[in-house]
Tab-separated table of C-alpha atoms in Angstrom:
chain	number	residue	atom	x	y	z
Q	70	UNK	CA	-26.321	6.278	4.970
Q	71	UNK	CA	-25.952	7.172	1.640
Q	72	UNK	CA	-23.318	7.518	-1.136
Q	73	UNK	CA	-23.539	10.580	-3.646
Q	74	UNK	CA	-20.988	9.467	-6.725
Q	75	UNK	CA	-23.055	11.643	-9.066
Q	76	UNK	CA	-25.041	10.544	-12.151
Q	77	UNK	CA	-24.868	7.120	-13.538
Q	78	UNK	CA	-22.249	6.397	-11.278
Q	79	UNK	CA	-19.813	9.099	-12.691
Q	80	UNK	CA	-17.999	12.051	-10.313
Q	81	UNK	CA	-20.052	14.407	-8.912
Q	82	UNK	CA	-17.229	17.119	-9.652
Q	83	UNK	CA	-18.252	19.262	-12.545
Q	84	UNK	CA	-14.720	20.558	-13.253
Q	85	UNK	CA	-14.631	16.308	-14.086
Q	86	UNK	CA	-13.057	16.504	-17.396
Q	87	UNK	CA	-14.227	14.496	-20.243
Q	88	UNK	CA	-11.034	11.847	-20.053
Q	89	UNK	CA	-11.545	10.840	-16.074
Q	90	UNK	CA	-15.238	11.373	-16.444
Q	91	UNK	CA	-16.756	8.270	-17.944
Q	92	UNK	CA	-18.535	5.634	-15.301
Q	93	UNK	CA	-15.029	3.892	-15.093
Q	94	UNK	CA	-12.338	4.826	-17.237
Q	95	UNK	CA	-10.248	1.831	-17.180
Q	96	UNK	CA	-7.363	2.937	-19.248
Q	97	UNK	CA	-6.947	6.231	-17.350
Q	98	UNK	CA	-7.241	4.954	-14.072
Q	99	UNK	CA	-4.693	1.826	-14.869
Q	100	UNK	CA	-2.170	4.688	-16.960
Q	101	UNK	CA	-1.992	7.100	-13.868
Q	102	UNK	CA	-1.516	3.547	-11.518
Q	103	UNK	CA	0.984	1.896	-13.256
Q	104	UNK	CA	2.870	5.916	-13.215
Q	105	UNK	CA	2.480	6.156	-9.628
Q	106	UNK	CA	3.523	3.486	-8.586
Q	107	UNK	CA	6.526	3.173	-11.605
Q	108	UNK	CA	7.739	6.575	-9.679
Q	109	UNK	CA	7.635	4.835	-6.157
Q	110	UNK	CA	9.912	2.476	-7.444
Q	111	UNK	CA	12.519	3.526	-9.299
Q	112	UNK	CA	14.667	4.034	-6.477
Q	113	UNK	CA	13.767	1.733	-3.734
Q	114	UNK	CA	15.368	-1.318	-4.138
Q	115	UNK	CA	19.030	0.197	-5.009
Q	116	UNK	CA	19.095	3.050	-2.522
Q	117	UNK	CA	20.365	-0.012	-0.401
Q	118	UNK	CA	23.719	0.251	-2.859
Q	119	UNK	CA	23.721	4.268	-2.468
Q	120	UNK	CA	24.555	3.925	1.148
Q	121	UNK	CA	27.205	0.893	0.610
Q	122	UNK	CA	28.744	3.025	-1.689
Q	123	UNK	CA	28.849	5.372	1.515
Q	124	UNK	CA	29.925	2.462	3.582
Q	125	UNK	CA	27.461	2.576	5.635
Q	126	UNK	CA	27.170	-0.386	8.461
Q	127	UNK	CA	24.513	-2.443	8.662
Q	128	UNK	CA	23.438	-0.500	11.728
Q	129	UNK	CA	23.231	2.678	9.664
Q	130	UNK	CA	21.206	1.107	7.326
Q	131	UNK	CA	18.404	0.012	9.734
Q	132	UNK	CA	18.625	3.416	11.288
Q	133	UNK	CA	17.854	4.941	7.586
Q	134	UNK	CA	14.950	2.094	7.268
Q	135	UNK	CA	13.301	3.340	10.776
Q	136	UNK	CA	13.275	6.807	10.091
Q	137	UNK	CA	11.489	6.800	6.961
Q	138	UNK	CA	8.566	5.116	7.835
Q	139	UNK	CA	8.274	6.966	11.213
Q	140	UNK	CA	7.809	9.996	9.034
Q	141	UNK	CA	4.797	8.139	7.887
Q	142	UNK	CA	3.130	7.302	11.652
Q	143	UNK	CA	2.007	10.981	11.976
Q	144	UNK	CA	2.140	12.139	8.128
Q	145	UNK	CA	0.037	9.723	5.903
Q	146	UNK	CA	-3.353	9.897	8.680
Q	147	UNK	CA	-2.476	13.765	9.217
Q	148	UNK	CA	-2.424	14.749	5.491
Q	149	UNK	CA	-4.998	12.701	4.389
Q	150	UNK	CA	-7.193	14.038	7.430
Q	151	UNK	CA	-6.483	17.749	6.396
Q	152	UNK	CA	-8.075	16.396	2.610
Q	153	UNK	CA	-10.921	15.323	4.015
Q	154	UNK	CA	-11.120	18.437	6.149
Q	155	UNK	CA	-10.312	20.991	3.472
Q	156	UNK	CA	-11.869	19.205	-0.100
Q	157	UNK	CA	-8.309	19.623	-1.229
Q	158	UNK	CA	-7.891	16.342	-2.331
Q	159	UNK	CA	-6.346	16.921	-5.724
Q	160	UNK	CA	-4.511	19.789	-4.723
Q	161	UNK	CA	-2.889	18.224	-1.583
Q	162	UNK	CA	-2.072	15.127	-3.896
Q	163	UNK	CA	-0.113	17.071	-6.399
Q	164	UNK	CA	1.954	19.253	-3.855
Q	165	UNK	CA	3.193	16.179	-1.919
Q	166	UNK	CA	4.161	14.665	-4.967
Q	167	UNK	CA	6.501	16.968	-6.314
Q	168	UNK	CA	7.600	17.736	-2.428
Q	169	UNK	CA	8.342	14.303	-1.752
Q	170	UNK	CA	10.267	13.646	-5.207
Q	171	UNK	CA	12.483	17.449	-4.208
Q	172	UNK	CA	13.418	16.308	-1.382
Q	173	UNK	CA	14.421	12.863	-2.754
Q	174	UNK	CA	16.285	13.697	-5.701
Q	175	UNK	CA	18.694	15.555	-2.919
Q	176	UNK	CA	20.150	12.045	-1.802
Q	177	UNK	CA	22.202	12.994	-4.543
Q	178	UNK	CA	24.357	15.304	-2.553
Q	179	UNK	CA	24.282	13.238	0.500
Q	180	UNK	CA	27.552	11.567	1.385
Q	181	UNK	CA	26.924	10.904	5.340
Q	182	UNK	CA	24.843	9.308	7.507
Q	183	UNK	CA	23.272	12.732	8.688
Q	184	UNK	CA	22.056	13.758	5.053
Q	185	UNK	CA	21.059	11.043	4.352
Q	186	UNK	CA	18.645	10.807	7.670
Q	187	UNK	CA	17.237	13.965	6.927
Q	188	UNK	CA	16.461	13.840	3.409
Q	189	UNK	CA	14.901	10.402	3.394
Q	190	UNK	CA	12.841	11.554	6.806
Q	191	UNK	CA	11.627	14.573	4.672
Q	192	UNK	CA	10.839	12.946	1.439
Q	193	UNK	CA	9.447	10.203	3.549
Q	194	UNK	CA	6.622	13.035	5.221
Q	195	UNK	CA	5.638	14.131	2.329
Q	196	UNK	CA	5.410	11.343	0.386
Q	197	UNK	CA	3.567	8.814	2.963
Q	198	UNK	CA	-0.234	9.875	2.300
Q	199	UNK	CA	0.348	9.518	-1.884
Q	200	UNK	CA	-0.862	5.920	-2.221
Q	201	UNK	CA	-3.947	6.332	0.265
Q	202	UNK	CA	-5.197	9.371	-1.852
Q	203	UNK	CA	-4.583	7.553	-4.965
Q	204	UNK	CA	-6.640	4.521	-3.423
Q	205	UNK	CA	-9.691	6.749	-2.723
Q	206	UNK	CA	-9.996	7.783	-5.699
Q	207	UNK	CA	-9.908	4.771	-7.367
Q	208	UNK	CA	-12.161	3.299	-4.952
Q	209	UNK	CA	-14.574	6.562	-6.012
Q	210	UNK	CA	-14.513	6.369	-9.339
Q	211	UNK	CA	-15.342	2.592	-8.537
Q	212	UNK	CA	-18.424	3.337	-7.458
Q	213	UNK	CA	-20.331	0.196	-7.079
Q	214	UNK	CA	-18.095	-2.129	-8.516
Q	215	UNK	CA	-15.385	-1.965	-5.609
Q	216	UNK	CA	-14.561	-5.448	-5.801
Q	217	UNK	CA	-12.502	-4.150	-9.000
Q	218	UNK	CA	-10.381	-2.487	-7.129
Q	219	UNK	CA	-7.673	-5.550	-7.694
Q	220	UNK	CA	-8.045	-5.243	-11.404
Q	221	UNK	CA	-6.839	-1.804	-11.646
Q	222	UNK	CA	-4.504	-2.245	-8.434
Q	223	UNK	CA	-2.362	-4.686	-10.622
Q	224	UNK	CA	-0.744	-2.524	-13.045
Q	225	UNK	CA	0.529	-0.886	-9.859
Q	226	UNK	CA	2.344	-4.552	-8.951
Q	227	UNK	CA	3.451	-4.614	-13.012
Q	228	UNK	CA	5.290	-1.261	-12.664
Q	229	UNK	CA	6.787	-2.032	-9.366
Q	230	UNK	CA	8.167	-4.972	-11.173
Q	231	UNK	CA	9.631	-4.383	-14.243
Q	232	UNK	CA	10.388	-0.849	-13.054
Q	233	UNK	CA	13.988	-2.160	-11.175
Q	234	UNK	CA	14.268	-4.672	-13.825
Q	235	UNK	CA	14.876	-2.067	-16.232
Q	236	UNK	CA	16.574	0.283	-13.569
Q	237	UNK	CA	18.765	-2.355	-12.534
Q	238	UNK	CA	20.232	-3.212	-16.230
Q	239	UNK	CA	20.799	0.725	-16.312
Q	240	UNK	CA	22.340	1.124	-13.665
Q	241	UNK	CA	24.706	-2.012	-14.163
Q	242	UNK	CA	25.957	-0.228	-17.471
Q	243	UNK	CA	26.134	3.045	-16.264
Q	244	UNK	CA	25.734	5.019	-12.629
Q	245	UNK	CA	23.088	5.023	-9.640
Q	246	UNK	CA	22.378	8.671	-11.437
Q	247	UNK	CA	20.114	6.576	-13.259
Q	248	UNK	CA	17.824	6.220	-10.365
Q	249	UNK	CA	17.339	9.981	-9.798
Q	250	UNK	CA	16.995	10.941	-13.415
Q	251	UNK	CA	14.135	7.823	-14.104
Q	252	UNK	CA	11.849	8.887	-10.847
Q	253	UNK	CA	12.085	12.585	-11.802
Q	254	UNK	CA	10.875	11.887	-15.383
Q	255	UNK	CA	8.102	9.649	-14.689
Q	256	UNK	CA	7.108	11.475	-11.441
Q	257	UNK	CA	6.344	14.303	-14.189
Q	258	UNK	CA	4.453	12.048	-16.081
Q	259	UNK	CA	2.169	10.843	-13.674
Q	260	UNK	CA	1.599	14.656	-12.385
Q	261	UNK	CA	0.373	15.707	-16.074
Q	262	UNK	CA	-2.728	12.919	-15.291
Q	263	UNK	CA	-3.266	14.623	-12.221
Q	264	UNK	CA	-4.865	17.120	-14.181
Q	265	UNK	CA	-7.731	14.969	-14.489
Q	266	UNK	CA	-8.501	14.106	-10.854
Q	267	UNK	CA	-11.562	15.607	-9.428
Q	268	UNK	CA	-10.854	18.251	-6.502
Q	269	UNK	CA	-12.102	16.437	-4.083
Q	270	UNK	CA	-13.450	12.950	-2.911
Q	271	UNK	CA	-17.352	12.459	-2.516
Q	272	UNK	CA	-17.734	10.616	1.173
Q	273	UNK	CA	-20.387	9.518	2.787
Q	274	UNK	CA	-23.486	11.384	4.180
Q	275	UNK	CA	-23.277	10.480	8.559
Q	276	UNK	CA	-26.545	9.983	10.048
Q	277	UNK	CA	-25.922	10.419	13.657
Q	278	UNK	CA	-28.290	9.019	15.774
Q	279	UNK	CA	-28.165	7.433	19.274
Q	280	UNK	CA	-29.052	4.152	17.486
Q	281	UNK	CA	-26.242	4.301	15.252
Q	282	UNK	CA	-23.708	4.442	18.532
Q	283	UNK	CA	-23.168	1.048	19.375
Q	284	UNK	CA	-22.328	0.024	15.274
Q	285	UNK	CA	-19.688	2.658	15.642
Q	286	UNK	CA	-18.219	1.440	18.140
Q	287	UNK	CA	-18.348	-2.110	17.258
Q	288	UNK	CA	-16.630	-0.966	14.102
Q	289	UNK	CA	-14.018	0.923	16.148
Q	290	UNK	CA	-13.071	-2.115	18.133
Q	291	UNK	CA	-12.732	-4.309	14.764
Q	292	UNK	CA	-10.284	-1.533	13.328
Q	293	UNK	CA	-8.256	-1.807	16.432
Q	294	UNK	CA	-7.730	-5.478	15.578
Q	295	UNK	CA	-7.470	-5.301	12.220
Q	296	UNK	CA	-4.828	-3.110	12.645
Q	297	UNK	CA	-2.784	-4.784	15.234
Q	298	UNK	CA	-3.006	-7.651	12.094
Q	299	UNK	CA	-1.960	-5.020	9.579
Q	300	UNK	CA	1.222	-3.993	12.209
Q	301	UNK	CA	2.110	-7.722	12.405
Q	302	UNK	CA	2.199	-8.305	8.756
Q	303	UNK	CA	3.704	-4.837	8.159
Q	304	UNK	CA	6.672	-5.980	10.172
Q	305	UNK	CA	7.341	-8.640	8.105
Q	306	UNK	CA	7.189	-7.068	4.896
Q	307	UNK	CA	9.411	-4.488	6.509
Q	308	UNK	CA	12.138	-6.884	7.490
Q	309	UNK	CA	11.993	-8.641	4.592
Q	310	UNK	CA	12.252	-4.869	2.212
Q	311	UNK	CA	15.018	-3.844	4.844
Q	312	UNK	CA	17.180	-6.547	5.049
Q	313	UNK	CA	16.670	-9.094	1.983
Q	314	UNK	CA	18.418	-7.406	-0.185
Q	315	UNK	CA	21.445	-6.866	2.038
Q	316	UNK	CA	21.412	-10.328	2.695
Q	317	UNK	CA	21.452	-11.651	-0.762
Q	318	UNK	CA	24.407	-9.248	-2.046
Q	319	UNK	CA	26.606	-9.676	1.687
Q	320	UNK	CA	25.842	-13.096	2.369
Q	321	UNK	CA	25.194	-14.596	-0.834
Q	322	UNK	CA	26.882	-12.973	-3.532
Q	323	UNK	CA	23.759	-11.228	-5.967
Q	324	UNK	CA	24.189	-8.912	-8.281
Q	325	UNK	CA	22.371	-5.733	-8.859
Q	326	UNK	CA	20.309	-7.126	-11.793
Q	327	UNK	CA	19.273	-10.394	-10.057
Q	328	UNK	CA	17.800	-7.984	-7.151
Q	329	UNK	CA	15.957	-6.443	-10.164
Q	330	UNK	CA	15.018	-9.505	-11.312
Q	331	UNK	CA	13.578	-11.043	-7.729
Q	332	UNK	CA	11.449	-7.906	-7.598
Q	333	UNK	CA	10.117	-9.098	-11.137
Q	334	UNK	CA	9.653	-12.864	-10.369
Q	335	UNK	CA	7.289	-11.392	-7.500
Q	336	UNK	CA	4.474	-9.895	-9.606
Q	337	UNK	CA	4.433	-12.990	-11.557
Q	338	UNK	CA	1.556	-14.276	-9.523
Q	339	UNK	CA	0.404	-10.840	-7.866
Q	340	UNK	CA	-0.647	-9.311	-11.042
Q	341	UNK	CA	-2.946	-12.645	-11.649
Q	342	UNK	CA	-4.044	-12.591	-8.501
Q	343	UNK	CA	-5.070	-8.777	-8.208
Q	344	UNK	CA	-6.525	-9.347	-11.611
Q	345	UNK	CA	-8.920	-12.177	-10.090
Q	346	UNK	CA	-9.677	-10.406	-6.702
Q	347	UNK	CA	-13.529	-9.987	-7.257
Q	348	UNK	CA	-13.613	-13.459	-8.017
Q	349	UNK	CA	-11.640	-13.951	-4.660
Q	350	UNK	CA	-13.770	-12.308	-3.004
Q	351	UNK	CA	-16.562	-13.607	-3.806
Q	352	UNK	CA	-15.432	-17.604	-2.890
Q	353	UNK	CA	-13.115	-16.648	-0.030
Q	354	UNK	CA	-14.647	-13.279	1.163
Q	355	UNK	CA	-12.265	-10.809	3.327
Q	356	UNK	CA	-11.854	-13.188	6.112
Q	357	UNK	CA	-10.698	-15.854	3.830
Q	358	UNK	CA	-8.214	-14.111	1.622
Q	359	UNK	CA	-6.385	-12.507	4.744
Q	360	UNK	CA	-5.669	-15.574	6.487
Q	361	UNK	CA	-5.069	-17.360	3.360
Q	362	UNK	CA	-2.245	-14.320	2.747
Q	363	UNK	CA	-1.338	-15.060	6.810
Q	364	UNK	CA	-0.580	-18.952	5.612
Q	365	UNK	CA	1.411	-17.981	2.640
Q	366	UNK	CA	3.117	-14.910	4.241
Q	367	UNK	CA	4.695	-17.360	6.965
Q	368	UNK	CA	5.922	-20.167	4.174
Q	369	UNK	CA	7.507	-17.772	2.441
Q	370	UNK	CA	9.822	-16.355	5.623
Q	371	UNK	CA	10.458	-19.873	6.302
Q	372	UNK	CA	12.111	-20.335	2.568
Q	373	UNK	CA	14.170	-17.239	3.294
Q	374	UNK	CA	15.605	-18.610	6.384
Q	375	UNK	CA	16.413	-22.051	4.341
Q	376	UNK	CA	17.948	-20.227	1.299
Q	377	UNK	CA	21.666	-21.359	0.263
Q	378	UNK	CA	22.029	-19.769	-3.439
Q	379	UNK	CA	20.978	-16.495	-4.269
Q	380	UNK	CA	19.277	-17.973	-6.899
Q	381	UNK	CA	16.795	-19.523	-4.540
Q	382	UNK	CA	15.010	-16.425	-4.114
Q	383	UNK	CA	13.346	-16.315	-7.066
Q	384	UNK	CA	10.896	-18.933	-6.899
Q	385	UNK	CA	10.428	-17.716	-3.089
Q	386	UNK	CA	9.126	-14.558	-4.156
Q	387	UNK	CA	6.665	-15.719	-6.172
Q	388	UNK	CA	5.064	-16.473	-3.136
Q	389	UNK	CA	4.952	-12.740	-2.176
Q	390	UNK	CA	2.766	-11.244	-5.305
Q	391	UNK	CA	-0.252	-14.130	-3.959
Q	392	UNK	CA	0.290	-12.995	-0.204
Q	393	UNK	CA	0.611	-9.428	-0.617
Q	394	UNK	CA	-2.050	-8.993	-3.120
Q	395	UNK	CA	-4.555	-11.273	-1.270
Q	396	UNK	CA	-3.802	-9.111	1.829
Q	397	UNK	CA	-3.542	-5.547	0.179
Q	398	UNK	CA	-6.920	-5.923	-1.488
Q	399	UNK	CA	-8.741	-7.565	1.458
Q	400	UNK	CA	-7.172	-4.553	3.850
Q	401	UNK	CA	-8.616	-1.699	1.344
Q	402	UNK	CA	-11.778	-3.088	1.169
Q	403	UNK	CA	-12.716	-4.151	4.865
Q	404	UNK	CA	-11.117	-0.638	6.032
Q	405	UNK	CA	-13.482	1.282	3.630
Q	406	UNK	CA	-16.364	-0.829	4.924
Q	407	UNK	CA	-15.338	0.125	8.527
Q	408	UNK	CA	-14.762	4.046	7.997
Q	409	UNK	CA	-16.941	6.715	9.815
Q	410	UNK	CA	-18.698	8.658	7.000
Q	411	UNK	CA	-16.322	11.720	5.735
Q	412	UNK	CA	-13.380	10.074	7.154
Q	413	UNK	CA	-12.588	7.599	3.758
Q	414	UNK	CA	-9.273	8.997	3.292
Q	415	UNK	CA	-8.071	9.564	7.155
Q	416	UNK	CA	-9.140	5.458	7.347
Q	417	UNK	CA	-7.040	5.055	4.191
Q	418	UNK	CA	-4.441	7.206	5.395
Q	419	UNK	CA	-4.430	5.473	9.264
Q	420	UNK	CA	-3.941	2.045	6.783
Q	421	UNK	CA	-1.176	3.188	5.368
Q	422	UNK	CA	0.472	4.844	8.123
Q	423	UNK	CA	0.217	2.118	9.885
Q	424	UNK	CA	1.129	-0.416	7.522
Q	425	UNK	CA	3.715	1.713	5.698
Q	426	UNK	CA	4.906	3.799	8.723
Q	427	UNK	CA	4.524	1.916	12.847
Q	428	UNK	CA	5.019	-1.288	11.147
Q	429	UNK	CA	7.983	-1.009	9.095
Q	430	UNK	CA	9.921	1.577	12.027
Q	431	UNK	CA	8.998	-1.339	14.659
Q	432	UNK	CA	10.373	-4.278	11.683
Q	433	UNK	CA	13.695	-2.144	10.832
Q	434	UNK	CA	14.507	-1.616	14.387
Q	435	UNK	CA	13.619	-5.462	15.680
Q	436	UNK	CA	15.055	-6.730	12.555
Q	437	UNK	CA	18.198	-4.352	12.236
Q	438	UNK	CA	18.973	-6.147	15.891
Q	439	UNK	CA	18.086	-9.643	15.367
Q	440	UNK	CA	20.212	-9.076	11.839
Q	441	UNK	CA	23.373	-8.135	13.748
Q	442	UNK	CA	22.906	-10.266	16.943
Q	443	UNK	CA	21.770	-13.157	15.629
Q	444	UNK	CA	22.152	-13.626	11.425
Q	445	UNK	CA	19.400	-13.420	8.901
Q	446	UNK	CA	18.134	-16.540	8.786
Q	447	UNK	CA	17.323	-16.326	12.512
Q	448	UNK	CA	15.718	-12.945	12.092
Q	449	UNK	CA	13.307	-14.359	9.095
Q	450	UNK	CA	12.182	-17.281	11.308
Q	451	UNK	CA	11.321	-14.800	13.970
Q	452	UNK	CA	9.078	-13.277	11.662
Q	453	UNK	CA	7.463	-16.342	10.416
Q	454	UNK	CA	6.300	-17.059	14.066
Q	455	UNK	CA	5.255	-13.235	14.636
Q	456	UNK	CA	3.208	-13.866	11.329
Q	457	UNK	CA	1.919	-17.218	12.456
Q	458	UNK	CA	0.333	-15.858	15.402
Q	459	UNK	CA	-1.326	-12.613	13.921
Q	460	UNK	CA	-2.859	-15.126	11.777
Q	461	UNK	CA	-4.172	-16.968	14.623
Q	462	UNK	CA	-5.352	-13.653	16.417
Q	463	UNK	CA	-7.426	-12.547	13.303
Q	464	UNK	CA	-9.182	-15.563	13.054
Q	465	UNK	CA	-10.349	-15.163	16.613
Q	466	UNK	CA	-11.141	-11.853	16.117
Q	467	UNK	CA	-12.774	-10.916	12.798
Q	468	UNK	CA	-16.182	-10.436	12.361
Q	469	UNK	CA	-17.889	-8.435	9.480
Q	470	UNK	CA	-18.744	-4.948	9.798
Q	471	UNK	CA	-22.153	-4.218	11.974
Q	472	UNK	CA	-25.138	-1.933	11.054
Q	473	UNK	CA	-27.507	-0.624	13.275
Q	474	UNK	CA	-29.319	-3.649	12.782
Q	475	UNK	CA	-26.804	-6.133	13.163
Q	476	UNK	CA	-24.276	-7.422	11.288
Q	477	UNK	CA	-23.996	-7.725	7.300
Q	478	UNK	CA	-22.126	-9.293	4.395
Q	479	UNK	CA	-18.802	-7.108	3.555
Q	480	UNK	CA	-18.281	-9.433	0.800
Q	481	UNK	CA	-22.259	-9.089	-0.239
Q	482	UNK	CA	-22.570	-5.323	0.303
Q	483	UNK	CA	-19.310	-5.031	-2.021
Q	484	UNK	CA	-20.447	-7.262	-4.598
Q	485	UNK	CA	-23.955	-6.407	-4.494
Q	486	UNK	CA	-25.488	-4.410	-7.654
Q	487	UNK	CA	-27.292	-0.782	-6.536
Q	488	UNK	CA	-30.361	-1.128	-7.744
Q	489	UNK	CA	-30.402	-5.007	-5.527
Q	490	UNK	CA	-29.216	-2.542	-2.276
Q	491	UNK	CA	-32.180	0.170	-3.099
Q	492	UNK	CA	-34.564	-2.211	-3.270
Q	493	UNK	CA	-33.351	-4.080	0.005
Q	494	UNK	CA	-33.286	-1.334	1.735
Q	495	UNK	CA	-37.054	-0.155	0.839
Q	496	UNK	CA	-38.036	-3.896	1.789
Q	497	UNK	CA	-35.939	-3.298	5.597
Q	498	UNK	CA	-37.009	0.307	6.839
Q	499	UNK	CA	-34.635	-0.528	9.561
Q	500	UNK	CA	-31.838	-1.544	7.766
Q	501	UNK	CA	-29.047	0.329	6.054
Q	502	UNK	CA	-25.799	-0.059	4.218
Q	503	UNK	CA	-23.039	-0.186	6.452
């Protein structure tokens, strides 16, 4: 198999323009990051004061949290499969965007429970597939260096931190209208870069052969665990994004800006730790860095289920920028070893619809019940053990992705230099890159 990303490593697209079109342009590809994911963000972590300002029970509220990500189950592999089908890419991109931030910005007419289901469902559908997309083409422009993937990843983690640090102060000195206005504008923003994207996403060239058959299928049978991990570990975060903030402000007296300011304290270590992902990668290798994100995952549920002072969860979610960026980058880069060629964004899409759409449906439902039933701190502990466990499972279960000729290095293949891979594969007629 083979991998066309054009000369010297830069798009093959022609219509490239001159700004996206170098080998890797680092400050474009960390500008239209940080935008995306400063838009993603603006909003989240207060709409949870929007519907208390509806009083809406804590019922409601896990209702809301299922539906949106159910919207994602079907949407994020669906769109993203139509891009790969189509060689849409940039176009599909760019229409879900502005979709997705529409049908958002009409929360602010919704004043019941049914409005508010249906416009979060809707921007939800639309706006599921947006971080996949964005994902394959940073893994494209890439190219061979793909174990820098966590280096550009990061200014992602610094917007979604200081993003509801700033919203926060806003809105304590003025209105929650300052969470509309702040994701229209830089939504905007980060459409004017799309400008720049290629139309489409090079993939990779199948060579389908009888001999090929049984790699596939090995690789088939390793997604299916991997992403029974990924549903496990997107339940967690799911609880914890559903209910942690309701739990700090009902049960422990926060205020708006300290919510801002947990969200903050979090990228403290992930930005670091994306920023030193190749190096993790290299030591630790995929295996490695997800169970190490398993271990630290499970220690940090167990601190919520301890906490006493809303203050406390500040130095506990320090613990989630080292979990979820050891986990986030390892996930990317063993599900684009394990795609079928021409399917890079459906595999991206199927990772974030699970982990962004089963997972966090399953985690508002289970934890929206334990919540009422049973109190907080029981409902974290629950999901330390279900962590525990997955951790457990993928350690019995991983195993690097096969060739036709048996299995080979993920780490290695990732960190391996081309012209090292060309002339390994003239020494090996039999073997290619997986």
């Amino acid at each position: 198999r083979r991998v066309t990303w054009g000369s010297n490593g830069q798009f093959a697209n022609a219509k490239m323009t001159k700004l996206a079109g170098n080998a890797v342009n680092y400050v474009f590809w960390r500008t239209l990051t940080f935008l995306f994911y400063a838009s993603q963000n603006c909003a989240g972590p207060f709409l949870i004061v929007l519907f208390r300002k509806y009083h809406l029970t804590t019922g409601d509220i896990g209702f809301i949290n299922a539906i949106a990500p159910l919207a994602g189950i079907v949407a994020a592999p669906a769109w993203a499969w139509l891009a790969d089908q189509t060689k849409r890419h940039k176009l599909i991109f760019a229409l879900l965007s502005i979709v997705s931030c529409i049908f958002f910005l009409c929360l602010y007419f919704a004043n019941s429970l049914r409005k508010f289901v249906v416009f979060i469902f809707l921007a939800s559908f639309f706006n599921a597939p947006l971080s996949a997309f964005l994902d394959g083409y940073i893994l494209q422009a890439l190219g061979e260096k793909k174990a820098e993937y966590g280096q550009i990843r990061l200014w992602g983690s610094f917007a979604w931190g200081i993003t509801p640090v700033a919203i926060g102060k806003i809105i304590d000195n003025s209105s929650l209208d300052a969470m509309f206005v702040s994701t229209t504008v830089v939504t905007a923003l980060s459409l004017v870069l799309f400008y720049f994207l290629p139309s489409t996403l090079q993939t990779k060239t199948l060579d389908d052969n009888l001999a090929a058959r049984p790699a596939r299928r090995a690789q088939f049978k390793q997604w299916a665990y991997f992403m029974f991990v990924v549903s496990i570990l997107g339940i967690g975060w799911s609880i914890i994004g559903s209910f942690l903030f309701l739990f700090l402000l009902d049960d422990l007296g926060a205020s708006n800006t300290l919510l801002g300011l947990s969200i903050a304290f979090s990228i403290t270590t992930e930005i670091p730790c994306f920023f030193f992902s190749k190096q993790l990668l290299t030591r630790v290798g995929v295996r490695g860095m997800i169970l190490l994100a398993h271990a630290i995952f499970t220690v940090r549920l167990v601190g919520y289920s301890f906490m006493k002072y809303a203050w406390m969860v500040l130095p506990i979610q320090m613990l989630h920028g080292v979990s979820f960026s050891l986990f986030w980058t390892a996930a990317v880069t063993h599900t684009n070893a394990l795609s079928p060629p021409g399917m890079e964004s459906t595999s991206l899409g199927l990772l974030n619809g699970v982990f962004g759409g089963v997972a966090p449906t399953i985690g508002a439902i289970l934890g929206g019940y334990l919540y009422t039933f049973y109190g907080a701190r029981i409902m974290f502990a629950c999901a330390a053990c279900a962590v525990a466990c997955s951790g457990i499972f993928f350690l019995l279960t991983y195993s690097s992705p096969t060739t036709e000729s048996g299995t080979v290095s993920e780490t290695a293949s990732l960190l391996a230099n081309h012209k090292e891979i060309e002339v390994a594969k003239e020494s090996s007629s039999n073997s290619k890159l997986a």
